[in-house]
Amino acid sequence: MCLGIPGQLVEMDNSHEHLARVDVSGVTRVVNIGLLEDEHLRPGDWVLIHVGFAISKIDEEEANLTLTSLQLMGQAYGDEMEAFRSSDAFR
Amino acid sequence: MRFVDEYRDPAAARALAARITSLGGDDHYKFMEICGGHTHTIYRHGIEHILPTSVELVHGPGCPVCVIPMGRVDDAISLAKEPGVIFTSFGDMMRVPGSQGNLLKAKAEGADVRFVYSPLDALRIAVDNPGREVVFFAVGFETTAPSTAVTLLQARARGISNFRVFSNHVTIVPPLKVILGSPDLRLDGFLGPGHVSTVIGQRPYRFVAAEYGKPLVTAGFEPLDILQAIAMLLAQIRQGRCEIENQYSRVVKEEGNPKALAVLREVFEPREQFEWRGLGLIPGSALKLRPAFAEFDAELHYQLPGIRVSDPKACQCGEVLKGVIKPWECKVFGTACTPETPIGTCMVSSEGACAAYYNFGRMHREAAVALGRTSPSPV
């Protein structure tokens, strides 16, 4: 649960002002971006996602670094991605 | 230098290791990495074995799963067994032992325990089950607490009346003060946590330098980040400086995330005190719901046992969390206590020092011993 996983904003979700669709390693989910409202996020931006919330805006290089490190974690990352995939808070 | 070959940039890692060796000289420095994510990186990449003997890393209390005391797990299980309750929890907490078993056991015995990825998943379950009470087991440092806060703001705005939060959110500064004031631990500096600092920023750490005269460098999660942060700590000491520095400035801002801090303050207030595994009762070290959110507070809504339970005698998680002993120095490490059958919390979470060492550190250590790079006895 402590992991921050990098995702790229695909599109804003018009159903709610603080929601956006992000792509994490090919898995697309809606996350809450309200904590980054001062960052004026746009599609294409990268964010660090923690328990369904974008907590930090990052650049693409940082996203790739983080993703590589996470993949090396093995099971802990697998569990996190599985949980991310299963999340259905915004269906 | 066998271990650096798997790094993203082995040449940079070698250069940093050489710089650390030169800065460390013949002295001995003890640095604490506060964050469990750092502990994981350190063991995963065998960082302890590419460091010179002049630098020793001590693992700190920054794993939110590991610091939850047994009595709070018992309270969670009691909530899960309340008639009509759907109890929701992050997956990491499911196997944390209470005095009479864990949440998985409660589930097997018939309690409706569901694992969720996000507090918003728990809120969704409440919306979908209006006839049931849904309790969310909130754990985590300042990284996670804003997410719970936003969820509670949503619950209130949407008038959802069957949602409760059992808050076990904790804050990082009070346990640091306890560790800094502890007579049995001499530390020369800290690696500051990465994700917590994205929320709280750098300012809350100023007391570490100002009041205790220790440097702190906030670090990223890559092996090179850790090495660079260690070099920055040593450079400060060598140059007679004592400052709060930020190695992870590509993610962590000086002021943190003001929006996240604002929602935290709106929803939560400090508890008078909170029990930490191994560290005991620490004043002001955890967050409870403000009176304006009382209707969502599981602790006000239900009768909880609220009994302090001491850790099993054999378990030395407390000493591990304070950095007094290394995981492998615990009597039950790897024998009675393993990730499959954990006795203590440090063996449950992948960020716990014992689980990280069990999964990765052992191999590195054995390989290092075989290569004659380190002595088999604890440093």
Short mmCIF file of C-alpha atoms in Angstrom, two decimals:
data_model
loop_
_atom_site.label_atom_id
_atom_site.label_comp_id
_atom_site.label_asym_id
_atom_site.label_seq_id
_atom_site.Cartn_x
_atom_site.Cartn_y
_atom_site.Cartn_z
CA MET A 1 0.00 0.00 0.00
CA CYS A 2 2.95 2.30 0.48
CA LEU A 3 4.00 2.29 -3.13
CA GLY A 4 3.64 5.22 -5.47
CA ILE A 5 3.08 3.97 -8.99
CA PRO A 6 3.62 6.19 -12.04
CA GLY A 7 0.75 6.75 -14.47
CA GLN A 8 0.15 8.96 -17.48
CA LEU A 9 -2.98 11.05 -17.77
CA VAL A 10 -5.08 9.93 -20.72
CA GLU A 11 -8.07 12.22 -20.33
CA MET A 12 -10.01 14.20 -17.80
CA ASP A 13 -13.17 12.53 -16.58
CA ASN A 14 -16.07 14.87 -17.07
CA SER A 15 -18.27 13.14 -14.49
CA HIS A 16 -16.36 14.84 -11.66
CA GLU A 17 -13.95 17.75 -11.56
CA HIS A 18 -11.24 15.84 -9.71
CA LEU A 19 -11.17 12.64 -11.72
CA ALA A 20 -8.95 11.65 -14.60
CA ARG A 21 -8.28 8.50 -16.56
CA VAL A 22 -4.65 7.35 -16.26
CA ASP A 23 -2.63 4.62 -17.89
CA VAL A 24 -0.36 2.55 -15.66
CA SER A 25 1.67 0.00 -17.61
CA GLY A 26 -1.22 -0.52 -20.02
CA VAL A 27 -3.91 -0.69 -17.33
CA THR A 28 -6.33 2.22 -17.46
CA ARG A 29 -8.19 3.36 -14.37
CA VAL A 30 -9.82 6.53 -13.13
CA VAL A 31 -7.94 8.17 -10.25
CA ASN A 32 -8.58 11.22 -8.11
CA ILE A 33 -6.34 14.17 -9.00
CA GLY A 34 -7.85 16.67 -6.54
CA LEU A 35 -4.68 16.80 -4.39
CA LEU A 36 -2.82 18.19 -7.43
CA GLU A 37 -5.38 20.79 -8.45
CA ASP A 38 -2.70 23.51 -8.23
CA GLU A 39 -0.63 21.68 -10.86
CA HIS A 40 -3.25 22.22 -13.60
CA LEU A 41 -2.71 18.72 -14.98
CA ARG A 42 -3.30 17.99 -18.64
CA PRO A 43 -3.47 14.80 -20.72
CA GLY A 44 0.05 13.49 -21.28
CA ASP A 45 1.28 14.55 -17.82
CA TRP A 46 2.80 11.93 -15.52
CA VAL A 47 1.77 11.50 -11.88
CA LEU A 48 2.66 9.27 -8.95
CA ILE A 49 -0.43 7.37 -7.80
CA HIS A 50 -0.96 6.18 -4.25
CA VAL A 51 -4.13 4.36 -3.11
CA GLY A 52 -6.15 5.81 -6.00
CA PHE A 53 -4.92 9.40 -5.66
CA ALA A 54 -2.34 11.29 -7.68
CA ILE A 55 0.03 12.62 -5.00
CA SER A 56 2.79 14.16 -7.08
CA LYS A 57 3.41 15.40 -10.61
CA ILE A 58 6.56 13.89 -12.12
CA ASP A 59 8.32 14.01 -15.47
CA GLU A 60 8.58 11.15 -17.93
CA GLU A 61 12.14 10.27 -16.98
CA GLU A 62 11.20 10.00 -13.31
CA ALA A 63 8.19 7.89 -14.29
CA ASN A 64 10.41 5.46 -16.18
CA LEU A 65 12.96 5.30 -13.35
CA THR A 66 10.23 4.59 -10.81
CA LEU A 67 8.60 1.97 -12.99
CA THR A 68 11.90 0.13 -13.47
CA SER A 69 12.57 0.13 -9.72
CA LEU A 70 9.04 -1.08 -9.00
CA GLN A 71 9.29 -3.91 -11.49
CA LEU A 72 12.43 -5.07 -9.68
CA MET A 73 10.40 -5.34 -6.47
CA GLY A 74 8.67 -8.39 -7.91
CA GLN A 75 5.76 -9.57 -5.85
CA ALA A 76 5.15 -6.32 -3.96
CA TYR A 77 4.67 -4.52 -7.28
CA GLY A 78 2.58 -7.38 -8.68
CA ASP A 79 0.28 -7.17 -5.66
CA GLU A 80 -0.01 -3.40 -6.01
CA MET A 81 -0.88 -3.63 -9.71
CA GLU A 82 -3.38 -6.38 -9.02
CA ALA A 83 -5.03 -4.18 -6.40
CA PHE A 84 -4.97 -1.19 -8.77
CA ARG A 85 -6.59 -3.29 -11.48
CA SER A 86 -9.28 -4.57 -9.11
CA SER A 87 -10.18 -1.12 -7.79
CA ASP A 88 -13.68 -0.26 -8.81
CA ALA A 89 -14.31 2.95 -6.91
CA PHE A 90 -15.21 4.87 -10.04
CA ARG A 91 -16.96 2.38 -12.24
CA MET B 1 31.58 -4.55 -6.45
CA ARG B 2 29.62 -7.47 -7.76
CA PHE B 3 26.34 -6.01 -6.51
CA VAL B 4 26.44 -2.79 -8.52
CA ASP B 5 26.32 -4.61 -11.85
CA GLU B 6 22.53 -4.83 -11.72
CA TYR B 7 22.17 -1.07 -11.15
CA ARG B 8 20.78 1.22 -13.83
CA ASP B 9 24.10 3.02 -14.06
CA PRO B 10 26.87 0.85 -12.55
CA ALA B 11 29.56 3.42 -13.29
CA ALA B 12 27.68 6.12 -11.36
CA ALA B 13 27.12 3.66 -8.48
CA ARG B 14 30.84 2.83 -8.36
CA ALA B 15 31.76 6.50 -8.39
CA LEU B 16 29.34 7.24 -5.53
CA ALA B 17 30.62 4.27 -3.53
CA ALA B 18 34.19 5.54 -3.99
CA ARG B 19 33.14 9.03 -2.88
CA ILE B 20 31.40 7.60 0.19
CA THR B 21 34.53 5.57 1.03
CA SER B 22 36.71 8.64 0.74
CA LEU B 23 34.36 10.86 2.76
CA GLY B 24 33.87 8.21 5.43
CA GLY B 25 37.60 7.77 5.99
CA ASP B 26 38.46 5.75 9.09
CA ASP B 27 35.48 6.94 11.10
CA HIS B 28 32.23 5.10 11.72
CA TYR B 29 28.91 6.70 10.85
CA LYS B 30 25.46 5.43 11.64
CA PHE B 31 22.59 6.74 9.49
CA MET B 32 18.93 5.82 9.89
CA GLU B 33 16.73 5.43 6.85
CA ILE B 34 13.32 6.40 8.17
CA CYS B 35 11.18 5.01 5.36
CA GLY B 36 10.29 1.36 4.79
CA GLY B 37 10.50 1.89 1.03
CA HIS B 38 14.16 2.80 1.47
CA THR B 39 14.73 -0.28 3.61
CA HIS B 40 13.32 -2.35 0.77
CA THR B 41 15.62 -0.71 -1.81
CA ILE B 42 18.65 -1.13 0.47
CA TYR B 43 18.12 -4.87 0.87
CA ARG B 44 16.86 -5.48 -2.64
CA HIS B 45 20.01 -3.99 -4.14
CA GLY B 46 22.52 -5.12 -1.53
CA ILE B 47 23.46 -1.51 -0.77
CA GLU B 48 24.85 -2.45 2.64
CA HIS B 49 27.48 -4.52 0.89
CA ILE B 50 28.73 -1.88 -1.48
CA LEU B 51 29.08 0.60 1.36
CA PRO B 52 32.43 0.82 3.18
CA THR B 53 32.56 -0.36 6.79
CA SER B 54 32.65 3.30 7.83
CA VAL B 55 28.92 3.64 7.03
CA GLU B 56 26.25 1.64 8.82
CA LEU B 57 22.57 1.90 7.93
CA VAL B 58 19.95 1.50 10.64
CA HIS B 59 16.32 0.86 9.73
CA GLY B 60 13.72 3.19 11.16
CA PRO B 61 10.01 3.17 12.04
CA GLY B 62 8.65 4.29 8.66
CA CYS B 63 6.58 1.26 7.74
CA PRO B 64 2.97 2.11 8.65
CA VAL B 65 1.89 -1.53 8.75
CA CYS B 66 4.78 -2.47 11.04
CA VAL B 67 4.11 0.15 13.70
CA ILE B 68 0.44 -0.70 14.34
CA PRO B 69 0.29 -2.29 17.80
CA MET B 70 -1.43 -5.57 18.45
CA GLY B 71 -4.25 -3.98 20.44
CA ARG B 72 -5.34 -1.93 17.42
CA VAL B 73 -5.43 -5.07 15.27
CA ASP B 74 -7.64 -6.66 17.94
CA ASP B 75 -9.90 -3.60 17.75
CA ALA B 76 -10.06 -3.97 13.96
CA ILE B 77 -11.02 -7.63 14.26
CA SER B 78 -13.69 -6.73 16.82
CA LEU B 79 -15.11 -4.20 14.33
CA ALA B 80 -15.03 -6.79 11.56
CA LYS B 81 -17.08 -9.14 13.73
CA GLU B 82 -19.80 -6.57 14.49
CA PRO B 83 -23.12 -7.82 13.10
CA GLY B 84 -23.93 -6.27 9.73
CA VAL B 85 -20.50 -4.69 9.24
CA ILE B 86 -18.50 -4.90 6.03
CA PHE B 87 -14.90 -4.34 7.12
CA THR B 88 -12.55 -2.99 4.47
CA SER B 89 -8.76 -2.91 4.61
CA PHE B 90 -5.65 -2.55 2.49
CA GLY B 91 -4.27 -5.99 1.62
CA ASP B 92 -1.11 -5.44 3.73
CA MET B 93 -3.08 -5.33 6.97
CA MET B 94 -4.92 -8.62 6.43
CA ARG B 95 -2.13 -10.83 7.75
CA VAL B 96 -0.93 -8.60 10.59
CA PRO B 97 -1.33 -10.67 13.75
CA GLY B 98 -3.51 -9.54 16.63
CA SER B 99 -3.53 -11.41 19.91
CA GLN B 100 -6.16 -13.89 18.62
CA GLY B 101 -5.27 -14.15 14.95
CA ASN B 102 -5.57 -11.80 12.00
CA LEU B 103 -8.24 -10.35 9.71
CA LEU B 104 -7.94 -13.29 7.32
CA LYS B 105 -8.83 -15.63 10.16
CA ALA B 106 -11.79 -13.42 11.09
CA LYS B 107 -12.91 -13.63 7.46
CA ALA B 108 -12.58 -17.41 7.43
CA GLU B 109 -14.72 -17.48 10.58
CA GLY B 110 -17.50 -15.61 8.79
CA ALA B 111 -16.77 -11.91 9.17
CA ASP B 112 -17.34 -9.89 5.99
CA VAL B 113 -13.78 -8.60 5.47
CA ARG B 114 -12.92 -7.18 2.06
CA PHE B 115 -9.64 -5.90 0.80
CA VAL B 116 -9.62 -2.59 -1.04
CA TYR B 117 -7.01 -0.68 -3.04
CA SER B 118 -8.27 2.78 -2.11
CA PRO B 119 -10.42 4.32 0.63
CA LEU B 120 -12.67 5.37 -2.26
CA ASP B 121 -13.29 1.67 -2.96
CA ALA B 122 -14.56 1.36 0.62
CA LEU B 123 -16.85 4.35 0.10
CA ARG B 124 -18.17 2.75 -3.09
CA ILE B 125 -18.98 -0.42 -1.14
CA ALA B 126 -20.94 1.73 1.33
CA VAL B 127 -22.92 3.32 -1.52
CA ASP B 128 -23.67 -0.10 -3.00
CA ASN B 129 -24.76 -1.57 0.35
CA PRO B 130 -27.04 1.01 1.96
CA GLY B 131 -28.40 -1.53 4.44
CA ARG B 132 -24.95 -2.36 5.82
CA GLU B 133 -22.34 -0.47 7.81
CA VAL B 134 -19.00 -0.18 6.03
CA VAL B 135 -15.86 0.42 8.11
CA PHE B 136 -12.53 1.37 6.53
CA PHE B 137 -9.33 0.41 8.38
CA ALA B 138 -7.26 3.54 7.72
CA VAL B 139 -3.51 3.13 8.15
CA GLY B 140 -0.55 5.06 6.80
CA PHE B 141 1.59 8.14 7.32
CA GLU B 142 0.98 11.59 5.83
CA THR B 143 1.34 10.01 2.38
CA THR B 144 -1.92 8.11 2.78
CA ALA B 145 -3.93 10.19 5.25
CA PRO B 146 -4.94 12.90 2.69
CA SER B 147 -6.63 10.17 0.62
CA THR B 148 -8.72 9.16 3.63
CA ALA B 149 -9.45 12.83 4.27
CA VAL B 150 -10.71 13.42 0.71
CA THR B 151 -12.83 10.26 0.97
CA LEU B 152 -14.43 11.56 4.19
CA LEU B 153 -15.11 14.94 2.59
CA GLN B 154 -16.84 13.11 -0.26
CA ALA B 155 -18.84 10.94 2.14
CA ARG B 156 -20.07 14.07 3.92
CA ALA B 157 -20.82 15.98 0.71
CA ARG B 158 -22.80 13.04 -0.65
CA GLY B 159 -24.61 12.40 2.62
CA ILE B 160 -23.45 8.78 2.91
CA SER B 161 -24.53 7.71 6.37
CA ASN B 162 -23.32 4.10 6.55
CA PHE B 163 -19.58 4.78 6.15
CA ARG B 164 -17.11 4.83 9.08
CA VAL B 165 -13.35 5.19 9.34
CA PHE B 166 -11.22 3.44 11.96
CA SER B 167 -8.30 5.86 11.88
CA ASN B 168 -4.81 4.59 12.59
CA HIS B 169 -3.05 7.28 10.61
CA VAL B 170 0.25 8.26 12.12
CA THR B 171 2.67 11.15 11.66
CA ILE B 172 6.40 10.94 11.13
CA VAL B 173 7.83 13.73 13.28
CA PRO B 174 6.84 12.53 16.80
CA PRO B 175 8.54 9.09 16.50
CA LEU B 176 11.64 10.84 15.12
CA LYS B 177 11.74 12.91 18.30
CA VAL B 178 11.50 9.74 20.38
CA ILE B 179 14.34 8.15 18.45
CA LEU B 180 16.49 11.28 18.67
CA GLY B 181 15.90 11.40 22.41
CA SER B 182 16.60 7.71 22.94
CA PRO B 183 19.75 7.06 24.98
CA ASP B 184 20.46 3.63 23.50
CA LEU B 185 20.90 4.83 19.93
CA ARG B 186 23.69 7.02 18.63
CA LEU B 187 22.91 8.28 15.13
CA ASP B 188 24.89 10.63 12.91
CA GLY B 189 22.15 11.54 10.46
CA PHE B 190 18.98 10.54 8.64
CA LEU B 191 17.80 9.63 5.19
CA GLY B 192 14.47 11.46 5.05
CA PRO B 193 11.40 9.67 3.66
CA GLY B 194 10.45 10.26 0.02
CA HIS B 195 6.69 9.97 -0.30
CA VAL B 196 5.81 11.41 3.11
CA SER B 197 7.88 14.44 2.19
CA THR B 198 5.94 15.00 -1.04
CA VAL B 199 3.06 15.86 1.31
CA ILE B 200 4.72 17.53 4.33
CA GLY B 201 7.71 19.04 2.50
CA GLN B 202 11.08 19.71 4.13
CA ARG B 203 10.26 22.27 6.80
CA PRO B 204 8.95 19.84 9.48
CA TYR B 205 12.43 18.25 9.65
CA ARG B 206 14.24 21.47 10.56
CA PHE B 207 14.22 20.58 14.26
CA VAL B 208 16.40 17.54 13.52
CA ALA B 209 19.28 19.86 12.63
CA ALA B 210 18.32 22.83 14.80
CA GLU B 211 17.53 21.03 18.05
CA TYR B 212 19.44 17.77 17.80
CA GLY B 213 22.36 18.78 15.59
CA LYS B 214 21.85 15.94 13.07
CA PRO B 215 21.77 16.31 9.30
CA LEU B 216 18.88 14.90 7.24
CA VAL B 217 18.78 14.33 3.50
CA THR B 218 15.46 13.41 1.90
CA ALA B 219 16.11 10.63 -0.60
CA GLY B 220 14.49 8.99 -3.61
CA PHE B 221 13.90 5.25 -3.98
CA GLU B 222 16.46 4.29 -6.58
CA PRO B 223 19.69 2.69 -5.33
CA LEU B 224 21.61 5.64 -6.79
CA ASP B 225 19.37 8.03 -4.83
CA ILE B 226 20.24 6.27 -1.58
CA LEU B 227 23.96 6.31 -2.35
CA GLN B 228 23.87 9.96 -3.32
CA ALA B 229 21.97 10.89 -0.16
CA ILE B 230 24.55 9.06 1.96
CA ALA B 231 27.34 10.96 0.19
CA MET B 232 25.47 14.22 0.88
CA LEU B 233 25.18 13.37 4.59
CA LEU B 234 28.91 12.59 4.80
CA ALA B 235 29.81 15.75 2.89
CA GLN B 236 27.82 17.83 5.38
CA ILE B 237 29.60 16.22 8.31
CA ARG B 238 33.02 16.62 6.71
CA GLN B 239 32.32 20.28 5.94
CA GLY B 240 31.01 20.92 9.45
CA ARG B 241 27.51 21.64 8.19
CA CYS B 242 24.27 20.34 9.67
CA GLU B 243 21.32 20.96 7.38
CA ILE B 244 18.10 19.58 5.98
CA GLU B 245 18.80 18.81 2.33
CA ASN B 246 16.73 17.36 -0.46
CA GLN B 247 18.23 14.76 -2.78
CA TYR B 248 14.76 13.92 -4.18
CA SER B 249 13.95 17.46 -5.37
CA ARG B 250 12.68 16.10 -8.68
CA VAL B 251 9.59 14.92 -6.74
CA VAL B 252 9.68 16.54 -3.27
CA LYS B 253 9.09 20.27 -2.96
CA GLU B 254 10.30 22.40 -0.07
CA GLU B 255 6.74 23.30 0.91
CA GLY B 256 5.27 19.83 0.23
CA ASN B 257 1.74 19.65 -1.12
CA PRO B 258 -0.28 22.53 0.42
CA LYS B 259 -3.58 21.16 -0.88
CA ALA B 260 -2.97 17.76 0.77
CA LEU B 261 -1.95 19.47 4.02
CA ALA B 262 -5.12 21.58 3.91
CA VAL B 263 -7.46 18.58 3.59
CA LEU B 264 -5.52 16.81 6.35
CA ARG B 265 -6.06 19.76 8.69
CA GLU B 266 -9.71 20.05 7.73
CA VAL B 267 -10.57 16.44 8.54
CA PHE B 268 -8.04 15.28 11.15
CA GLU B 269 -6.56 16.51 14.40
CA PRO B 270 -3.69 15.06 16.46
CA ARG B 271 -4.52 12.44 19.06
CA GLU B 272 -3.34 13.08 22.58
CA GLN B 273 -1.21 9.98 22.25
CA PHE B 274 -0.98 6.76 20.25
CA GLU B 275 0.73 3.46 20.91
CA TRP B 276 3.47 2.48 18.45
CA ARG B 277 4.77 -1.02 18.24
CA GLY B 278 8.15 -1.03 19.92
CA LEU B 279 8.15 2.68 20.68
CA GLY B 280 5.28 2.73 23.20
CA LEU B 281 2.91 5.67 23.72
CA ILE B 282 3.97 8.77 21.78
CA PRO B 283 2.20 12.10 22.37
CA GLY B 284 0.54 13.71 19.34
CA SER B 285 1.77 10.98 17.00
CA ALA B 286 -1.46 9.96 15.29
CA LEU B 287 -4.54 11.48 13.67
CA LYS B 288 -8.17 11.20 14.70
CA LEU B 289 -11.26 12.58 13.02
CA ARG B 290 -12.23 16.10 14.01
CA PRO B 291 -15.56 16.50 15.90
CA ALA B 292 -17.17 17.80 12.68
CA PHE B 293 -16.68 14.29 11.26
CA ALA B 294 -17.81 12.43 14.40
CA GLU B 295 -20.62 10.62 12.54
CA PHE B 296 -17.98 8.85 10.44
CA ASP B 297 -15.72 7.90 13.36
CA ALA B 298 -15.79 4.14 13.97
CA GLU B 299 -14.26 4.66 17.41
CA LEU B 300 -17.23 6.77 18.50
CA HIS B 301 -19.81 4.60 16.77
CA TYR B 302 -18.77 1.21 18.16
CA GLN B 303 -17.62 -0.13 21.50
CA LEU B 304 -14.00 -1.22 20.97
CA PRO B 305 -12.00 -3.44 23.31
CA GLY B 306 -9.21 -0.82 23.30
CA ILE B 307 -6.88 -3.06 25.27
CA ARG B 308 -3.11 -2.64 25.05
CA VAL B 309 -1.56 -6.00 24.28
CA SER B 310 2.15 -6.61 24.64
CA ASP B 311 4.00 -8.18 21.73
CA PRO B 312 4.81 -11.89 21.89
CA LYS B 313 7.89 -12.37 24.08
CA ALA B 314 9.93 -13.90 21.29
CA CYS B 315 9.22 -11.03 18.91
CA GLN B 316 11.76 -8.20 18.76
CA CYS B 317 10.02 -5.96 16.22
CA GLY B 318 10.29 -3.11 18.71
CA GLU B 319 14.07 -3.25 18.74
CA VAL B 320 14.13 -3.63 14.95
CA LEU B 321 11.86 -0.58 14.51
CA LYS B 322 14.08 1.52 16.76
CA GLY B 323 17.15 0.35 14.87
CA VAL B 324 18.63 -1.19 18.02
CA ILE B 325 19.02 -4.63 16.43
CA LYS B 326 19.19 -5.88 12.84
CA PRO B 327 16.49 -8.27 11.60
CA TRP B 328 18.81 -11.28 11.63
CA GLU B 329 19.66 -10.65 15.28
CA CYS B 330 16.09 -11.43 16.37
CA LYS B 331 15.84 -14.87 17.94
CA VAL B 332 12.88 -16.01 15.86
CA PHE B 333 13.95 -14.44 12.54
CA GLY B 334 13.67 -16.91 9.68
CA THR B 335 12.79 -19.81 11.98
CA ALA B 336 9.50 -19.34 13.84
CA CYS B 337 8.91 -16.00 12.07
CA THR B 338 8.82 -15.94 8.26
CA PRO B 339 6.72 -14.01 5.70
CA GLU B 340 4.42 -17.06 5.46
CA THR B 341 3.88 -17.28 9.23
CA PRO B 342 4.82 -13.89 10.65
CA ILE B 343 4.96 -13.39 14.40
CA GLY B 344 5.79 -9.71 14.17
CA THR B 345 4.64 -6.93 11.86
CA CYS B 346 8.11 -6.30 10.41
CA MET B 347 7.83 -9.68 8.70
CA VAL B 348 4.36 -8.99 7.24
CA SER B 349 4.74 -5.94 5.04
CA SER B 350 7.06 -5.98 2.05
CA GLU B 351 8.44 -2.72 3.43
CA GLY B 352 9.10 -4.23 6.84
CA ALA B 353 12.80 -4.57 7.57
CA CYS B 354 12.50 -8.28 8.42
CA ALA B 355 10.53 -9.24 5.30
CA ALA B 356 12.84 -7.17 3.08
CA TYR B 357 15.90 -8.78 4.63
CA TYR B 358 14.32 -12.26 4.51
CA ASN B 359 13.42 -11.92 0.83
CA PHE B 360 16.55 -10.23 -0.48
CA GLY B 361 19.14 -9.36 2.14
CA ARG B 362 19.97 -12.92 3.08
CA MET B 363 21.09 -13.80 -0.42
CA HIS B 364 23.17 -10.68 -0.78
CA ARG B 365 24.70 -11.25 2.61
CA GLU B 366 25.51 -14.88 1.92
CA ALA B 367 26.98 -13.96 -1.45
CA ALA B 368 28.97 -11.16 0.13
CA VAL B 369 30.31 -13.46 2.82
CA ALA B 370 31.26 -15.97 0.15
CA LEU B 371 33.12 -13.24 -1.69
CA GLY B 372 34.89 -12.22 1.50
CA ARG B 373 33.42 -8.73 1.30
CA THR B 374 31.94 -8.75 4.75
CA SER B 375 32.18 -10.67 7.98
CA PRO B 376 29.34 -13.06 8.83
CA SER B 377 28.86 -11.51 12.25
CA PRO B 378 26.62 -8.45 12.53
CA VAL B 379 28.49 -5.18 12.12
#
